[in-house]
Amino acid sequence: MKVRGQGEGPEPLSAGVGMIYDGPERRTAPRGRRMGARAAREIAALVELLALAATLAAATLTIDRWHPSTLPTLVMFSIFWLGLYVLLTYRFNQASDSLLARDLLADRMGNWIKSALLLVILAFTTKTSEDLSRLWFATSAGLGLAAIGVSRTISWALLSSNRFGAARTHIAIYGAGDNLQELRARLIANPLGSIEGLYDDGRTGRGRTAASGLDQLLVKAREGRIDAVVINLPWSAEGQIKKIVEQLEAVNVDVLLVPPEALAEHGAFRSARLGQLNALALYTRPSDGIAALIKTCMDRAFALIALILLSPLMLVVALLIRLESPGPIFFRQLRCGLNNTPFTMWKFRSMRQAAEDRNADRLVVRGDSRVTKVGAVIRKLSIDELPQLLNVLNGTMSLVGPRPHAYGAKAADRLYEEVVDRYAARHRMRPGLTGLAQVRGFRGNTENESDIRNRVASDLEYMDRWSLSLDLAILFRTAIILIWQRNAY
């Protein structure tokens, strides 16, 4: 094996060699002398919890100067608050090698807000809400969000730096298939993962035995220089996979099997158990159980409250629409909903009635002559979407979910389902007023095919990762984005 210079990158991958690529020796160290990615995650979590505990202690001691009699109650609430956050964030959190992915940070902030709401409910039910200082609650909530962001940012900066470069998952790939380059690209996309070698048992002209690739892999695994082994072999090679797994069982590494392309294209899947049957679940219902019931109740309650509070504004908008141009106040359009079934979506009419586009055959552009003066304003501020609260109230839509599209919507003159292979999969969840795609900036016109691809990819990711915390984080980010949006017209 040729060892490349310090300033050079890894050698190109090639097939048919015992160990096709092995990372530079200086990048790894025995397990006892380096920190793994799991330890890095745990340290980051500990730093975060210490920062939150310090925040709660500082707020409690500060408030105690004015209200010393509330100290025992505030200490109790602080413990409960931190405990609820730990339960929501770490008890049910799936392992991930990302310390500060944008949406994981949003999830944590959402959990902090949700645990605060649970604390209020606890105080109300135990009749101790009188001792809960509003100043302490607001201060702790705000400083807690800042503590989460700062602590995760610092942890990320330190543990992903060159000085702490060993705090990664060191990965070995066994098997050089046709999908090797794509597999390698997916693995190195994780900043806390590094590929330490690519191994194969193919015979070569260098006198290597057929098992030399696996032998070298086992040696490095025993030395503690590999954390995970990814088996990149076709599932039809069941006998070979079984022998490899039996040998890897003797060393302390994670063993993963790359799925066939037909399964991999479905995105995230996991093992499932039905009765006595163990199987791979390609799809599971995005929202189910008590959490789904809470989401439904939250949707209906929020929609009802919002309709009551916003009714004066909606009445003024309705009056302006009627005065400016003849026609109905509301624009109703068939959209694609849950289980790919059509439903009528409500909006304030923003176009002249004669120019309405019920099939969305023509995109609205800046300065579009079809849009009325009132329509331009309410589209810019997204006020035209407010009647969709009625859709939320009747159960055809949710607060958060994939945005419903018109049946004739196109990207670059092609229907959405023609552009994206898995487009229909986004209909497994009730459509929403806002969604993960929208807060990421994938909204507005779909002039290019990449616009709808990015939107659908975010929708599918949302369904795979759905949680109440993620919904709260998306709603919070939506409120901020509405103030600064530039691509609505």
Coordinates of C-alpha atoms in Angstrom, one line a residue:
M1 CA 0.0 0.0 0.0
K2 CA 1.3 3.4 -0.9
V3 CA 1.2 6.0 1.9
R4 CA 0.4 9.4 0.5
G5 CA 1.9 12.6 1.6
Q6 CA 0.5 14.7 4.4
G7 CA -1.1 17.2 2.1
E8 CA -2.6 14.7 -0.3
G9 CA -6.1 13.1 -0.1
P10 CA -7.0 9.4 -0.1
E11 CA -6.1 7.2 -3.1
P12 CA -8.8 6.5 -5.7
L13 CA -10.9 3.5 -4.9
S14 CA -10.3 0.5 -7.2
A15 CA -11.8 -3.0 -7.3
G16 CA -10.2 -6.4 -6.9
V17 CA -7.5 -5.6 -4.3
G18 CA -7.2 -7.2 -0.9
M19 CA -7.3 -3.8 1.0
I20 CA -8.3 -1.3 -1.7
Y21 CA -7.9 1.8 0.4
D22 CA -6.6 2.2 3.9
G23 CA -6.5 5.7 5.4
P24 CA -3.2 7.3 6.6
E25 CA -1.9 5.7 9.8
R26 CA -1.7 9.1 11.5
R27 CA -5.5 9.5 11.5
T28 CA -6.2 6.6 13.8
A29 CA -5.0 5.5 17.3
P30 CA -5.7 2.6 19.5
R31 CA -9.2 2.7 21.0
G32 CA -7.8 3.3 24.5
R33 CA -6.0 6.5 23.4
R34 CA -8.8 8.2 21.4
M35 CA -12.3 9.3 21.9
G36 CA -15.1 7.7 19.9
A37 CA -18.1 9.4 18.4
R38 CA -20.4 7.9 21.0
A39 CA -18.2 9.4 23.8
A40 CA -18.2 12.7 21.9
R41 CA -22.0 12.7 21.8
E42 CA -22.2 11.9 25.5
I43 CA -19.7 14.7 26.4
A44 CA -21.7 17.2 24.3
A45 CA -24.9 16.1 26.1
L46 CA -23.2 16.5 29.5
V47 CA -22.0 20.0 28.6
E48 CA -25.5 20.9 27.4
L49 CA -27.1 19.7 30.6
L50 CA -24.5 21.4 32.8
A51 CA -25.2 24.7 30.9
L52 CA -29.0 24.3 31.5
A53 CA -28.5 23.5 35.1
A54 CA -26.3 26.6 35.5
T55 CA -29.0 28.7 33.8
L56 CA -31.8 27.4 36.0
A57 CA -29.6 27.9 39.1
A58 CA -28.7 31.5 38.1
A59 CA -32.3 32.4 37.4
T60 CA -33.5 30.8 40.7
L61 CA -30.8 32.6 42.8
T62 CA -31.6 35.9 41.1
I63 CA -35.3 35.7 41.7
D64 CA -34.7 34.6 45.3
R65 CA -33.4 38.0 46.1
W66 CA -36.8 39.5 45.7
H67 CA -39.0 36.5 46.6
P68 CA -37.0 34.4 49.1
S69 CA -40.1 32.4 50.1
T70 CA -40.4 30.9 46.7
L71 CA -36.9 29.3 46.7
P72 CA -37.9 25.7 47.6
T73 CA -40.7 25.8 44.9
L74 CA -38.4 27.1 42.2
V75 CA -35.7 24.5 43.0
M76 CA -38.3 21.8 42.7
F77 CA -39.5 23.2 39.4
S78 CA -36.0 23.5 38.1
I79 CA -35.4 19.8 38.8
F80 CA -38.6 18.8 37.1
W81 CA -37.9 21.0 34.2
L82 CA -34.4 19.6 33.6
G83 CA -35.7 16.1 34.2
L84 CA -38.5 16.5 31.6
Y85 CA -36.0 17.8 29.1
V86 CA -33.7 14.9 29.6
L87 CA -36.6 12.5 29.2
L88 CA -37.8 14.1 26.0
T89 CA -34.4 14.6 24.4
Y90 CA -32.3 11.6 25.4
R91 CA -34.7 8.8 26.6
F92 CA -36.4 8.5 23.2
N93 CA -33.6 10.0 21.1
Q94 CA -32.1 7.8 18.3
A95 CA -28.4 7.6 18.1
S96 CA -26.8 10.0 15.7
D97 CA -23.3 10.9 14.8
S98 CA -24.3 14.5 14.3
L99 CA -23.7 16.9 17.2
L100 CA -25.2 20.0 15.8
A101 CA -27.2 19.4 12.6
R102 CA -29.6 22.3 12.2
D103 CA -32.8 20.4 12.7
L104 CA -31.4 18.3 15.6
L105 CA -30.6 21.6 17.4
A106 CA -34.2 22.7 16.6
D107 CA -35.5 19.5 18.1
R108 CA -33.6 20.2 21.3
M109 CA -34.9 23.7 21.5
G110 CA -38.4 22.4 20.8
N111 CA -38.0 19.9 23.7
W112 CA -37.0 22.7 26.0
I113 CA -40.1 24.6 25.1
K114 CA -42.3 21.5 25.4
S115 CA -40.9 20.7 28.8
A116 CA -41.6 24.2 29.9
L117 CA -45.3 23.8 28.8
L118 CA -45.5 20.5 30.7
L119 CA -44.1 22.3 33.7
V120 CA -46.9 24.9 33.6
I121 CA -49.4 22.0 33.4
L122 CA -47.8 20.4 36.4
A123 CA -47.9 23.6 38.4
F124 CA -51.6 24.1 37.5
T125 CA -52.6 20.6 38.4
T126 CA -50.7 20.6 41.7
K127 CA -52.1 24.1 42.6
T128 CA -48.6 25.5 43.0
S129 CA -48.8 27.9 40.0
E130 CA -49.1 30.9 42.4
D131 CA -45.5 30.2 43.5
L132 CA -44.2 30.0 39.9
S133 CA -42.7 33.3 39.2
R134 CA -43.5 34.5 35.7
L135 CA -40.2 36.4 35.6
W136 CA -38.2 33.3 36.6
F137 CA -40.1 31.2 34.0
A138 CA -39.5 33.6 31.1
T139 CA -35.9 34.2 32.1
S140 CA -35.2 30.5 32.4
A141 CA -36.9 29.7 29.1
G142 CA -35.0 32.3 27.2
L143 CA -31.6 31.7 28.7
G144 CA -32.2 27.9 28.4
L145 CA -32.6 28.2 24.6
A146 CA -29.4 30.3 24.4
A147 CA -27.6 27.8 26.6
I148 CA -28.6 24.9 24.3
G149 CA -27.5 26.7 21.2
V150 CA -24.2 28.0 22.7
S151 CA -23.2 24.7 24.3
R152 CA -23.9 22.6 21.2
T153 CA -22.0 25.1 19.0
I154 CA -19.0 25.0 21.3
S155 CA -19.1 21.2 21.5
W156 CA -19.3 21.0 17.7
A157 CA -16.4 23.4 17.2
L158 CA -14.1 21.6 19.6
L159 CA -14.9 17.9 18.8
S160 CA -14.9 18.4 15.0
S161 CA -11.7 20.3 15.0
N162 CA -8.4 18.7 13.9
R163 CA -7.2 18.7 17.5
F164 CA -10.1 16.4 18.4
G165 CA -10.2 14.7 15.0
A166 CA -10.2 11.2 16.7
A167 CA -13.7 11.8 18.1
R168 CA -15.2 10.1 15.1
T169 CA -16.7 6.9 14.0
H170 CA -14.0 5.0 12.2
I171 CA -15.6 3.0 9.4
A172 CA -14.3 0.1 7.3
I173 CA -16.1 -1.0 4.2
Y174 CA -16.0 -4.7 3.2
G175 CA -16.9 -5.4 -0.4
A176 CA -16.4 -3.3 -3.6
G177 CA -19.7 -3.3 -5.4
D178 CA -21.0 -1.0 -8.2
N179 CA -22.4 1.4 -5.7
L180 CA -19.1 1.9 -3.9
Q181 CA -18.6 5.6 -4.8
E182 CA -22.1 6.5 -3.8
L183 CA -21.8 4.6 -0.6
R184 CA -18.5 6.3 0.2
A185 CA -20.0 9.7 -0.5
R186 CA -22.9 9.0 1.9
L187 CA -20.6 7.9 4.6
I188 CA -18.2 10.8 4.4
A189 CA -21.1 13.3 4.3
N190 CA -21.1 12.8 8.1
P191 CA -18.5 15.2 9.5
L192 CA -18.0 12.9 12.5
G193 CA -17.3 9.8 10.5
S194 CA -14.2 8.7 8.6
I195 CA -13.5 5.8 6.3
E196 CA -10.5 3.9 7.5
G197 CA -10.3 1.3 4.8
L198 CA -12.0 -0.5 2.0
Y199 CA -11.5 -4.3 2.0
D200 CA -12.3 -7.1 -0.4
D201 CA -11.6 -10.8 -0.8
G202 CA -11.0 -10.8 -4.6
R203 CA -7.8 -12.5 -5.8
T204 CA -5.2 -10.2 -7.4
G205 CA -2.0 -10.6 -9.1
R206 CA 0.0 -9.6 -6.0
G207 CA -0.1 -13.1 -4.4
R208 CA -2.7 -12.2 -1.9
T209 CA -4.9 -15.1 -0.6
A210 CA -8.6 -14.9 -1.1
A211 CA -9.2 -14.1 2.6
S212 CA -6.5 -11.5 3.0
G213 CA -8.9 -8.6 2.9
L214 CA -11.0 -9.9 5.9
D215 CA -7.8 -11.0 7.8
Q216 CA -6.5 -7.4 7.7
L217 CA -9.8 -6.0 8.6
L218 CA -10.0 -8.3 11.7
V219 CA -6.5 -7.3 12.7
K220 CA -7.3 -3.6 12.7
A221 CA -10.6 -4.3 14.5
R222 CA -8.8 -6.1 17.3
E223 CA -6.4 -3.2 17.6
G224 CA -9.3 -0.9 18.3
R225 CA -8.8 1.1 15.1
I226 CA -12.2 0.4 13.6
D227 CA -15.6 1.2 15.2
A228 CA -18.0 0.0 12.5
V229 CA -17.9 -2.4 9.5
V230 CA -20.2 -1.8 6.6
I231 CA -20.7 -5.0 4.6
N232 CA -21.3 -4.0 0.9
L233 CA -22.3 -7.3 -0.6
P234 CA -25.4 -8.4 -2.4
W235 CA -28.0 -10.0 -0.2
S236 CA -28.0 -13.0 -2.5
A237 CA -24.5 -13.9 -1.2
E238 CA -26.1 -15.2 2.1
G239 CA -23.5 -17.8 2.8
Q240 CA -20.6 -15.4 2.4
I241 CA -22.3 -12.8 4.5
K242 CA -23.0 -15.3 7.2
K243 CA -19.3 -16.4 7.4
I244 CA -18.1 -12.8 7.5
V245 CA -20.6 -11.9 10.3
E246 CA -19.5 -14.9 12.3
Q247 CA -15.9 -13.7 12.3
L248 CA -16.8 -10.1 13.0
E249 CA -18.8 -11.2 16.0
A250 CA -15.5 -12.0 17.8
V251 CA -14.4 -8.3 17.7
N252 CA -15.9 -5.2 19.3
V253 CA -17.3 -3.4 16.3
D254 CA -20.7 -2.4 14.9
V255 CA -21.7 -4.5 11.9
L256 CA -24.0 -3.0 9.3
L257 CA -25.3 -4.5 6.0
V258 CA -25.9 -2.3 3.0
P259 CA -29.4 -2.9 1.7
P260 CA -30.1 -3.6 -2.0
E261 CA -30.9 -0.6 -4.2
A262 CA -34.6 -1.5 -4.3
L263 CA -34.7 -1.0 -0.5
A264 CA -32.2 1.8 -0.1
E265 CA -34.2 4.1 -2.3
H266 CA -37.0 4.0 0.2
G267 CA -34.9 6.0 2.6
A268 CA -34.9 5.2 6.4
F269 CA -36.2 1.9 7.4
R270 CA -35.9 -0.1 10.6
S271 CA -36.6 -3.5 12.0
A272 CA -40.1 -4.3 13.2
R273 CA -41.9 -7.0 15.0
L274 CA -45.4 -8.2 14.3
G275 CA -46.4 -11.0 16.7
Q276 CA -43.5 -13.5 16.4
L277 CA -42.3 -12.2 13.0
N278 CA -39.2 -10.0 12.8
A279 CA -39.0 -8.0 9.5
L280 CA -37.7 -4.9 8.0
A281 CA -40.2 -2.0 8.0
L282 CA -39.8 0.0 4.8
Y283 CA -42.6 2.3 5.9
T284 CA -44.3 2.9 9.2
R285 CA -47.1 5.3 9.9
P286 CA -45.4 8.7 10.4
S287 CA -47.7 9.6 13.3
D288 CA -49.4 7.0 15.5
G289 CA -50.4 6.4 19.1
I290 CA -50.8 9.0 21.8
A291 CA -48.4 11.5 20.1
A292 CA -50.7 11.5 17.0
L293 CA -53.7 12.1 19.2
I294 CA -51.9 15.0 20.9
K295 CA -51.0 16.4 17.5
T296 CA -54.7 16.3 16.4
C297 CA -55.9 17.9 19.6
M298 CA -53.2 20.6 19.3
D299 CA -54.2 21.3 15.6
R300 CA -57.9 21.7 16.4
A301 CA -57.3 23.8 19.5
F302 CA -54.8 26.1 17.9
A303 CA -57.0 26.5 14.8
L304 CA -60.0 27.4 16.9
I305 CA -58.1 29.9 19.0
A306 CA -56.3 31.4 16.0
L307 CA -59.6 31.9 14.1
I308 CA -61.1 33.7 17.1
L309 CA -58.1 36.0 17.6
L310 CA -57.6 36.7 13.9
S311 CA -61.3 37.1 13.0
P312 CA -61.1 41.0 13.0
L313 CA -58.2 40.8 10.6
M314 CA -59.9 38.3 8.4
L315 CA -63.1 40.3 8.3
V316 CA -61.1 43.4 7.1
V317 CA -59.4 41.4 4.4
A318 CA -62.7 39.9 3.2
L319 CA -64.2 43.4 3.0
L320 CA -61.2 44.8 1.0
I321 CA -61.4 41.9 -1.4
R322 CA -65.1 42.4 -2.0
L323 CA -64.6 46.2 -2.5
E324 CA -61.7 45.9 -5.0
S325 CA -63.0 43.4 -7.4
P326 CA -66.2 41.4 -8.1
G327 CA -66.3 37.7 -7.2
P328 CA -66.2 35.4 -4.2
I329 CA -64.1 36.3 -1.1
F330 CA -62.6 32.8 -0.9
F331 CA -60.7 30.8 -3.5
R332 CA -61.3 27.1 -3.3
Q333 CA -59.1 24.6 -5.0
L334 CA -58.8 20.8 -5.0
R335 CA -55.6 19.7 -3.5
C336 CA -54.0 16.3 -2.8
G337 CA -54.4 15.3 0.8
L338 CA -53.9 12.3 3.1
N339 CA -53.9 8.9 1.3
N340 CA -53.7 10.8 -2.0
T341 CA -57.4 11.8 -1.7
P342 CA -58.6 15.2 -2.9
F343 CA -59.9 17.8 -0.6
T344 CA -61.0 21.4 -1.0
M345 CA -58.5 23.9 0.3
W346 CA -59.6 27.4 1.3
K347 CA -57.6 30.7 0.6
F348 CA -58.5 34.3 0.3
R349 CA -59.0 35.2 -3.3
S350 CA -56.0 37.2 -4.5
M351 CA -56.6 37.2 -8.3
R352 CA -59.3 38.6 -10.5
Q353 CA -62.1 36.0 -10.8
A354 CA -61.8 35.8 -14.6
A355 CA -58.0 35.0 -14.2
E356 CA -58.2 32.3 -11.6
D357 CA -56.1 29.3 -12.2
R358 CA -57.8 26.4 -10.5
N359 CA -55.4 23.8 -11.9
A360 CA -52.2 25.8 -11.1
D361 CA -51.2 25.5 -14.8
R362 CA -49.4 28.9 -14.7
L363 CA -47.0 30.0 -12.0
V364 CA -47.6 33.4 -10.4
V365 CA -44.6 35.7 -11.1
R366 CA -43.6 39.0 -9.6
G367 CA -45.9 41.8 -10.9
D368 CA -48.4 39.3 -12.3
S369 CA -51.3 41.2 -13.9
R370 CA -53.8 38.6 -12.6
V371 CA -53.1 39.5 -9.0
T372 CA -55.2 42.3 -7.5
K373 CA -53.7 45.1 -5.3
V374 CA -55.1 43.6 -2.2
G375 CA -54.0 40.2 -3.4
A376 CA -50.4 41.3 -3.8
V377 CA -50.3 42.4 -0.1
I378 CA -52.0 39.4 1.4
R379 CA -49.8 37.0 -0.7
K380 CA -46.7 38.9 0.4
L381 CA -47.7 38.5 4.1
S382 CA -49.1 35.0 3.6
I383 CA -52.5 36.3 4.9
D384 CA -54.2 34.6 2.0
E385 CA -53.4 31.3 3.7
L386 CA -55.4 32.1 6.9
P387 CA -58.6 30.4 5.7
Q388 CA -56.8 27.1 5.8
L389 CA -57.3 27.2 9.5
L390 CA -60.8 26.0 8.6
N391 CA -59.2 23.0 6.9
V392 CA -57.2 22.4 10.1
L393 CA -60.4 22.6 12.1
N394 CA -62.3 20.1 9.9
G395 CA -59.4 17.7 9.9
T396 CA -58.3 17.8 6.2
M397 CA -55.1 19.6 7.1
S398 CA -52.7 19.9 10.0
L399 CA -50.6 22.8 11.4
V400 CA -47.4 21.1 10.3
G401 CA -46.9 18.7 7.4
P402 CA -46.1 18.5 3.7
R403 CA -47.7 21.4 1.9
P404 CA -50.7 20.2 -0.3
H405 CA -50.1 20.7 -4.0
A406 CA -52.6 21.3 -6.8
Y407 CA -53.1 18.4 -9.2
G408 CA -51.8 20.4 -12.2
A409 CA -48.7 21.9 -10.5
K410 CA -45.5 21.7 -12.6
A411 CA -41.8 22.2 -12.3
A412 CA -40.1 23.2 -15.5
D413 CA -43.2 22.2 -17.5
R414 CA -43.3 18.7 -16.0
L415 CA -45.8 17.5 -13.4
Y416 CA -44.4 16.9 -10.0
E417 CA -45.0 13.2 -10.0
E418 CA -43.1 13.0 -13.3
V419 CA -40.1 14.8 -11.8
V420 CA -39.8 13.0 -8.4
D421 CA -40.0 9.2 -8.3
R422 CA -41.2 9.0 -4.7
Y423 CA -43.5 12.0 -4.9
A424 CA -46.6 10.0 -3.9
A425 CA -45.0 8.9 -0.6
R426 CA -45.5 12.4 0.8
H427 CA -49.2 11.8 0.9
R428 CA -48.9 9.3 3.8
M429 CA -49.3 12.2 6.2
R430 CA -52.0 14.9 6.5
P431 CA -50.8 18.1 4.7
G432 CA -49.9 21.1 6.7
L433 CA -50.0 24.9 6.8
T434 CA -46.3 24.9 7.0
G435 CA -43.6 22.2 7.0
L436 CA -39.9 21.4 7.1
A437 CA -39.4 22.3 3.5
Q438 CA -40.9 25.7 4.0
V439 CA -38.7 26.7 6.9
R440 CA -35.7 25.5 5.0
G441 CA -36.5 28.0 2.2
F442 CA -38.0 25.5 -0.3
R443 CA -41.1 27.5 -1.0
G444 CA -42.5 29.7 -3.7
N445 CA -42.5 28.9 -7.4
T446 CA -41.0 25.6 -8.7
E447 CA -39.3 27.0 -11.8
N448 CA -36.7 24.3 -11.8
E449 CA -36.9 20.6 -11.2
S450 CA -34.5 20.9 -8.3
D451 CA -37.1 23.1 -6.5
I452 CA -39.6 20.3 -6.2
R453 CA -36.9 17.6 -5.5
N454 CA -35.6 19.6 -2.5
R455 CA -39.1 20.1 -1.3
V456 CA -40.1 16.5 -1.5
A457 CA -36.8 15.3 0.1
S458 CA -37.6 17.6 3.1
D459 CA -41.2 16.3 3.3
L460 CA -40.0 12.7 3.4
E461 CA -37.4 13.5 6.0
Y462 CA -40.0 15.2 8.1
M463 CA -42.2 12.1 8.0
D464 CA -39.3 9.9 9.0
R465 CA -38.3 12.1 11.9
W466 CA -41.7 13.3 13.0
S467 CA -42.2 14.3 16.6
L468 CA -44.2 16.8 18.5
S469 CA -40.9 18.6 19.3
L470 CA -40.1 18.9 15.6
D471 CA -43.6 20.4 15.0
L472 CA -43.1 23.0 17.7
A473 CA -39.7 23.9 16.3
I474 CA -41.1 24.3 12.8
L475 CA -43.9 26.5 14.0
F476 CA -41.4 28.7 15.8
R477 CA -39.2 29.0 12.8
T478 CA -42.2 29.7 10.6
A479 CA -43.2 32.7 12.7
I480 CA -39.7 34.1 12.2
I481 CA -39.5 33.4 8.5
L482 CA -42.8 35.1 7.8
I483 CA -41.2 38.4 8.9
W484 CA -38.2 38.1 6.5
Q485 CA -39.7 36.1 3.6
R486 CA -38.8 37.5 0.1
N487 CA -40.1 34.8 -2.3
A488 CA -43.8 35.2 -1.8
Y489 CA -45.7 37.2 -4.5

